[in-house]
Amino acid sequence: MSLRPFRDIKRRKTKVINVGTVKIGGDNPISVQSMTNTLTTDVKATIKQINDIAEEGADIVRVSCPDEDSSKALKEIIKHVSIPVVADIHFHYKRAIEAAENGASCLRINPGNIGDETKIHEVLKAAKNNNCSIRIGVNAGSLEKDILEEFKEPCPEALVKSALRNIKILEDRDFFNFKISVKSSDVFLSIAAYRQLSKVIDYPLHLGITEAGSFVSGSIKSSIGLGSLLMDGIGDTIRISLSDDPTQEVKIGNEILKSLNLRNRGVKIISCPSCARQAFQVIDTVKILEEKLAHIKTPITLSIIGCVVNGPGEAAMTDIGITGGGKGNNMLYLSGVQNEKVLTDDIIDKVISEVEKKASELEN
């Protein structure tokens, strides 16, 4: 029994698969993914973006392969990046074969738009021969024609039926190294489909709200959808789909996991919205600290509270805390204990110094 059972999330037990060096499913950490939006044939730009994505905290990256030049470009791209690459394949089964042969760690396919089963079998053969896993990507926007005719419109039952049909295709060829997604841009549809699917299979699930939108609206939709499922213990890897820089997707994905204590990376800042009681400019301070502490990868909690109403209480539960005080005298807390007064002009430098010191202690 944990000290705070109301915070416990009991993860659903799933099979473990490999995406390159990253294990997905079972008790392994929930991994964060993003996708490049460069032209894959622009090898230099794609490598740079993948490395930026990795630096932000992504475990896996997906790269679109719409043509032969793109799938062939993977061979050079993979030499210069540190995280496994998933090849995103639609319609053309030969692109999947080329991607597997050129070093992709995983193939994202929607068997429904690959074509007849003989083509899918060729893809599975290439995946097996190259130690390549697969993601079955079922999407509300591209369901099979007969399933749409049966259910009249995309619904949870339709997505699950498509997923089970595609799972059988892989299982019938003795291919089990795969994960599944049942995505929709509709939060309600996505949540319901994943919940239904999780009850009937034990393969790892890739969570996402597809085409979620811009940074603000997409982050909110993704947080509601993925947060609901993750709290139910559903989900083994996640991708936030935003019309924005891919690094922003990674940032939001990690923040969702951090807020649920499912994964910790970097500085977790607890801060007040500020009001007339604040003894220093909380909002500006937090913005500066977020930027200047972005290089810290060690899990550390930091509270920045403008006054003594909630400041001491929040500081008692964080590694480092600043609580606003009168006449520019603010209190620094270390491990929940008052340490010293800090002048307002010195808050930024002092907090950075203490965070870096704490990170060094924890790493050694």
Coordinates of C-alpha atoms in Angstrom, one line a residue:
M1 CA 0.0 0.0 0.0
S2 CA 1.5 3.4 -1.0
L3 CA 1.4 6.4 1.2
R4 CA -1.0 8.2 -1.2
P5 CA -3.1 5.5 -2.9
F6 CA -5.3 8.2 -4.6
R7 CA -2.3 8.9 -6.8
D8 CA -1.7 5.3 -7.9
I9 CA -2.3 4.3 -11.5
K10 CA -2.5 0.6 -12.1
R11 CA -1.2 0.1 -15.6
R12 CA -2.8 -2.5 -17.8
K13 CA -0.4 -5.5 -18.4
T14 CA 0.6 -5.7 -22.1
K15 CA 3.1 -7.7 -24.1
V16 CA 6.5 -6.1 -24.6
I17 CA 7.7 -5.2 -28.1
N18 CA 10.9 -3.6 -29.3
V19 CA 11.1 -0.4 -31.4
G20 CA 14.9 -0.4 -31.9
T21 CA 16.4 0.0 -28.5
V22 CA 13.2 1.2 -26.9
K23 CA 11.0 -1.4 -25.2
I24 CA 7.2 -0.7 -25.3
G25 CA 4.6 -2.4 -23.1
G26 CA 4.8 -4.4 -19.9
D27 CA 6.4 -2.4 -17.0
N28 CA 8.5 -0.3 -19.3
P29 CA 8.3 3.5 -19.1
I30 CA 5.6 5.1 -21.3
S31 CA 7.6 6.4 -24.3
V32 CA 7.0 9.7 -26.0
Q33 CA 7.0 10.1 -29.8
S34 CA 6.8 12.9 -32.3
M35 CA 7.0 13.1 -36.1
T36 CA 9.1 15.2 -38.4
N37 CA 7.5 17.7 -40.7
T38 CA 10.5 18.3 -43.0
L39 CA 10.8 16.8 -46.4
T40 CA 12.4 13.4 -45.7
T41 CA 14.5 13.8 -48.9
D42 CA 16.1 16.9 -47.2
V43 CA 18.4 14.7 -45.2
K44 CA 20.2 17.5 -43.4
A45 CA 17.0 19.2 -42.3
T46 CA 15.4 16.0 -41.2
I47 CA 18.5 14.9 -39.2
K48 CA 18.5 18.3 -37.4
Q49 CA 14.8 18.1 -36.6
I50 CA 15.1 14.6 -35.3
N51 CA 18.0 15.6 -33.0
D52 CA 16.0 18.6 -31.8
I53 CA 13.1 16.3 -31.0
A54 CA 15.4 13.9 -29.2
E55 CA 17.0 16.7 -27.2
E56 CA 13.5 17.8 -26.1
G57 CA 12.9 14.3 -24.6
A58 CA 11.4 12.1 -27.3
D59 CA 12.2 8.4 -27.2
I60 CA 11.1 7.6 -30.8
V61 CA 10.5 9.6 -33.9
R62 CA 8.3 9.0 -37.0
V63 CA 9.3 10.0 -40.5
S64 CA 7.0 10.0 -43.5
C65 CA 8.0 8.0 -46.5
P66 CA 5.6 9.0 -49.3
D67 CA 8.0 8.0 -52.2
E68 CA 11.0 5.9 -53.0
D69 CA 13.5 8.7 -52.5
S70 CA 12.2 9.3 -49.0
S71 CA 12.4 5.6 -47.9
K72 CA 15.9 5.4 -49.4
A73 CA 16.9 8.6 -47.5
L74 CA 16.3 6.8 -44.2
K75 CA 19.6 4.9 -44.6
E76 CA 21.6 8.1 -44.3
I77 CA 19.3 9.8 -41.7
I78 CA 19.5 6.8 -39.3
K79 CA 23.3 7.0 -39.2
H80 CA 23.1 10.5 -37.6
V81 CA 20.3 10.2 -35.0
S82 CA 20.2 8.7 -31.6
I83 CA 16.6 7.5 -31.3
P84 CA 14.7 4.8 -33.2
V85 CA 13.0 5.9 -36.4
V86 CA 9.5 4.7 -37.4
A87 CA 8.7 4.9 -41.1
D88 CA 5.2 6.2 -41.8
I89 CA 3.7 4.3 -44.7
H90 CA 0.5 4.8 -46.6
F91 CA -0.9 3.0 -49.7
H92 CA 2.5 1.9 -51.2
Y93 CA 3.6 -1.4 -49.7
K94 CA 7.0 -1.2 -51.5
R95 CA 7.8 1.9 -49.4
A96 CA 7.4 -0.2 -46.3
I97 CA 9.7 -2.9 -47.7
E98 CA 12.3 -0.3 -48.6
A99 CA 12.1 1.4 -45.2
A100 CA 12.6 -1.9 -43.4
E101 CA 15.6 -2.6 -45.6
N102 CA 17.1 0.9 -45.0
G103 CA 17.1 0.6 -41.2
A104 CA 13.7 1.7 -39.9
S105 CA 13.0 0.3 -36.4
C106 CA 9.3 0.2 -37.0
L107 CA 6.8 0.5 -39.8
R108 CA 3.6 2.4 -39.2
I109 CA 1.0 0.9 -41.6
N110 CA -2.7 0.9 -42.0
P111 CA -3.3 -2.5 -43.5
G112 CA -6.7 -1.2 -44.7
N113 CA -5.0 1.2 -47.2
I114 CA -2.0 -1.1 -48.2
G115 CA -4.2 -3.2 -50.5
D116 CA -4.7 -7.0 -50.7
E117 CA -3.2 -9.3 -48.2
T118 CA -0.4 -10.6 -50.4
K119 CA 1.1 -7.1 -50.3
I120 CA 0.7 -7.0 -46.5
H121 CA 2.4 -10.4 -46.3
E122 CA 5.4 -9.0 -48.2
V123 CA 5.6 -6.1 -45.8
L124 CA 5.6 -8.6 -42.8
K125 CA 8.3 -10.6 -44.4
A126 CA 10.5 -7.6 -44.8
A127 CA 9.8 -6.6 -41.2
K128 CA 10.8 -10.0 -39.9
N129 CA 13.9 -10.1 -42.0
N130 CA 15.1 -6.7 -40.7
N131 CA 14.0 -7.0 -37.1
C132 CA 11.4 -4.3 -37.6
S133 CA 8.3 -3.9 -35.5
I134 CA 5.0 -2.6 -36.8
R135 CA 2.3 -0.2 -35.6
I136 CA -1.1 -1.0 -36.9
G137 CA -2.5 2.5 -37.3
V138 CA -6.3 2.4 -37.4
N139 CA -7.8 5.8 -38.0
A140 CA -11.4 7.0 -38.0
G141 CA -10.7 8.9 -41.2
S142 CA -9.5 5.9 -43.2
L143 CA -11.7 2.9 -42.1
E144 CA -12.3 0.0 -44.6
K145 CA -15.2 0.5 -46.9
D146 CA -17.2 -2.5 -45.7
I147 CA -16.8 -1.5 -42.0
L148 CA -18.0 2.0 -42.8
E149 CA -21.0 0.5 -44.6
E150 CA -21.8 -1.7 -41.7
F151 CA -21.6 1.0 -39.0
K152 CA -22.7 4.0 -41.2
E153 CA -20.0 6.2 -39.6
P154 CA -16.8 6.0 -37.6
C155 CA -17.7 4.8 -34.1
P156 CA -15.8 2.9 -31.3
E157 CA -17.1 -0.4 -32.5
A158 CA -16.0 0.3 -36.0
L159 CA -12.4 1.2 -35.0
V160 CA -12.2 -1.9 -32.8
K161 CA -13.5 -4.1 -35.5
S162 CA -10.9 -2.7 -37.9
A163 CA -8.1 -3.2 -35.3
L164 CA -9.1 -6.8 -34.6
R165 CA -9.3 -7.6 -38.3
N166 CA -5.8 -6.2 -38.9
I167 CA -4.4 -7.9 -35.9
K168 CA -5.6 -11.3 -37.3
I169 CA -3.8 -10.6 -40.5
L170 CA -0.5 -10.3 -38.7
E171 CA -1.2 -13.1 -36.2
D172 CA -2.0 -15.5 -39.1
R173 CA 1.5 -14.9 -40.5
D174 CA 3.0 -15.5 -37.0
F175 CA 3.9 -11.8 -36.6
F176 CA 3.5 -10.6 -33.0
N177 CA 6.0 -7.7 -32.7
F178 CA 3.4 -5.0 -33.1
K179 CA 1.5 -2.2 -31.3
I180 CA -1.8 -0.7 -32.2
S181 CA -3.6 2.7 -32.3
V182 CA -7.2 3.5 -32.9
K183 CA -7.1 7.3 -33.4
S184 CA -9.7 9.9 -34.1
S185 CA -9.8 13.7 -34.0
D186 CA -12.8 13.2 -31.8
V187 CA -11.8 13.0 -28.1
F188 CA -14.9 11.0 -27.1
L189 CA -14.5 8.5 -30.0
S190 CA -10.9 8.0 -29.3
I191 CA -11.3 7.4 -25.6
A192 CA -14.2 4.9 -26.1
A193 CA -12.3 3.0 -28.9
Y194 CA -9.2 2.6 -26.8
R195 CA -11.1 1.5 -23.8
Q196 CA -13.0 -1.1 -25.7
L197 CA -9.9 -2.4 -27.5
S198 CA -7.9 -2.6 -24.2
K199 CA -10.5 -5.1 -22.9
V200 CA -10.0 -7.6 -25.7
I201 CA -6.3 -7.5 -26.5
D202 CA -3.0 -7.4 -24.6
Y203 CA -0.8 -5.8 -27.3
P204 CA 0.8 -2.5 -26.4
L205 CA -1.3 0.6 -27.3
H206 CA 0.0 3.7 -29.0
L207 CA -2.2 6.6 -27.8
G208 CA -3.0 9.8 -29.7
I209 CA -5.8 12.2 -30.7
T210 CA -5.1 12.6 -34.4
E211 CA -5.1 16.0 -36.1
A212 CA -5.7 17.6 -32.7
G213 CA -5.1 21.1 -34.0
S214 CA -3.0 24.1 -33.0
F215 CA -0.8 24.3 -29.9
V216 CA -3.4 25.5 -27.4
S217 CA -6.5 23.6 -28.6
G218 CA -4.5 20.5 -29.6
S219 CA -2.7 20.3 -26.3
I220 CA -6.0 20.6 -24.4
K221 CA -7.7 17.9 -26.5
S222 CA -4.7 15.6 -26.2
S223 CA -4.5 16.2 -22.4
I224 CA -8.1 15.3 -21.9
G225 CA -8.0 12.3 -24.2
L226 CA -4.7 10.8 -23.3
G227 CA -4.9 11.9 -19.6
S228 CA -8.2 10.0 -19.2
L229 CA -6.8 6.8 -20.7
L230 CA -3.5 7.0 -18.9
M231 CA -5.3 7.4 -15.6
D232 CA -7.2 4.2 -16.4
G233 CA -3.8 2.5 -16.9
I234 CA -4.3 2.3 -20.7
G235 CA -1.4 3.3 -23.0
D236 CA 2.2 2.3 -23.6
T237 CA 3.5 5.0 -25.9
I238 CA 2.1 8.4 -26.8
R239 CA 2.2 11.0 -29.5
I240 CA 0.7 14.5 -29.3
S241 CA -0.4 15.6 -32.8
L242 CA -0.1 19.4 -33.1
S243 CA 0.0 21.9 -36.0
D244 CA 3.2 23.2 -34.5
D245 CA 6.9 22.5 -34.1
P246 CA 7.4 18.8 -33.3
T247 CA 9.4 19.7 -30.2
Q248 CA 6.3 21.2 -28.8
E249 CA 4.5 17.9 -29.1
V250 CA 7.3 16.3 -27.1
K251 CA 7.1 19.0 -24.4
I252 CA 3.3 18.5 -24.0
G253 CA 3.7 14.7 -24.0
N254 CA 6.3 14.8 -21.3
E255 CA 4.2 17.3 -19.3
I256 CA 1.2 15.0 -19.4
L257 CA 3.2 12.1 -18.1
K258 CA 4.9 14.2 -15.4
S259 CA 1.5 15.5 -14.2
L260 CA 0.4 11.9 -13.7
N261 CA 3.6 10.8 -12.1
L262 CA 4.0 8.2 -14.9
R263 CA 7.4 9.6 -15.9
N264 CA 9.7 12.3 -14.6
R265 CA 12.2 14.2 -16.7
G266 CA 13.5 17.7 -16.0
V267 CA 12.2 20.4 -13.7
K268 CA 8.6 20.2 -12.7
I269 CA 7.5 23.8 -11.8
I270 CA 4.6 24.4 -9.5
S271 CA 3.6 28.1 -9.7
C272 CA 0.7 30.3 -8.7
P273 CA -1.3 32.4 -11.3
S274 CA -0.3 35.5 -9.3
C275 CA -2.5 38.2 -7.9
A276 CA -2.2 41.5 -6.0
R277 CA -0.6 39.7 -3.1
Q278 CA 2.5 38.7 -5.1
A279 CA 5.8 40.0 -3.8
F280 CA 7.6 39.5 -7.1
Q281 CA 6.6 39.1 -10.8
V282 CA 5.7 35.4 -10.7
I283 CA 4.6 35.0 -14.4
D284 CA 7.8 36.6 -15.7
T285 CA 10.0 34.7 -13.3
V286 CA 8.4 31.3 -14.3
K287 CA 8.9 32.0 -18.0
I288 CA 12.5 32.9 -17.5
L289 CA 13.2 29.8 -15.3
E290 CA 11.4 27.5 -17.8
E291 CA 13.8 28.6 -20.5
K292 CA 17.0 28.7 -18.4
L293 CA 16.3 25.3 -16.7
A294 CA 15.4 23.5 -20.0
H295 CA 18.8 21.8 -20.0
I296 CA 18.2 20.0 -16.7
K297 CA 17.1 16.4 -17.4
T298 CA 17.1 15.2 -13.8
P299 CA 13.6 15.1 -12.1
I300 CA 13.4 18.0 -9.7
T301 CA 10.3 19.7 -8.3
L302 CA 10.4 23.5 -7.9
S303 CA 7.7 25.8 -6.5
I304 CA 7.4 29.5 -7.3
I305 CA 4.7 31.1 -5.2
G306 CA 4.2 34.8 -4.9
C307 CA 3.0 35.1 -1.3
V308 CA 2.8 33.2 2.0
V309 CA -0.9 32.1 1.6
N310 CA 0.1 28.8 -0.2
G311 CA 3.9 29.3 -0.6
P312 CA 5.1 27.5 2.5
G313 CA 2.8 24.6 2.0
E314 CA 3.8 24.1 -1.6
A315 CA 7.5 24.6 -0.7
A316 CA 7.2 21.8 1.9
M317 CA 6.4 19.3 -0.9
T318 CA 9.0 20.4 -3.4
D319 CA 12.8 20.0 -3.7
I320 CA 13.3 23.7 -4.0
G321 CA 10.8 26.6 -3.4
I322 CA 10.6 30.3 -3.4
T323 CA 7.8 32.1 -1.4
G324 CA 7.3 35.8 -1.8
G325 CA 7.9 38.0 1.2
G326 CA 7.6 41.7 2.2
K327 CA 10.0 44.4 1.2
G328 CA 11.7 42.2 -1.5
N329 CA 12.7 39.6 1.1
N330 CA 11.6 36.2 -0.3
M331 CA 12.2 32.9 1.4
L332 CA 14.1 30.0 -0.2
Y333 CA 13.2 26.5 0.8
L334 CA 15.4 23.5 0.3
S335 CA 13.8 20.1 0.7
G336 CA 10.8 21.8 2.4
V337 CA 12.8 23.6 5.0
Q338 CA 13.4 27.4 5.2
N339 CA 16.9 28.1 4.2
E340 CA 17.6 31.8 3.6
K341 CA 16.1 35.1 2.4
V342 CA 16.6 36.0 -1.2
L343 CA 16.2 39.5 -2.7
T344 CA 13.8 39.8 -5.6
D345 CA 16.5 40.7 -8.0
D346 CA 18.5 37.6 -7.1
I347 CA 15.7 35.0 -7.4
I348 CA 16.5 33.9 -10.9
D349 CA 20.2 33.3 -10.3
K350 CA 19.7 31.8 -6.9
V351 CA 17.0 29.3 -8.1
I352 CA 19.1 28.3 -11.2
S353 CA 22.1 27.7 -8.9
E354 CA 20.2 25.6 -6.4
V355 CA 18.5 23.5 -9.2
E356 CA 21.8 22.8 -10.9
K357 CA 23.4 21.9 -7.5
K358 CA 20.4 19.6 -6.7
A359 CA 20.7 17.9 -10.1
S360 CA 24.4 17.3 -9.7
E361 CA 23.7 15.7 -6.2
L362 CA 21.0 13.4 -7.6
E363 CA 23.1 12.4 -10.6
N364 CA 26.1 11.4 -8.5

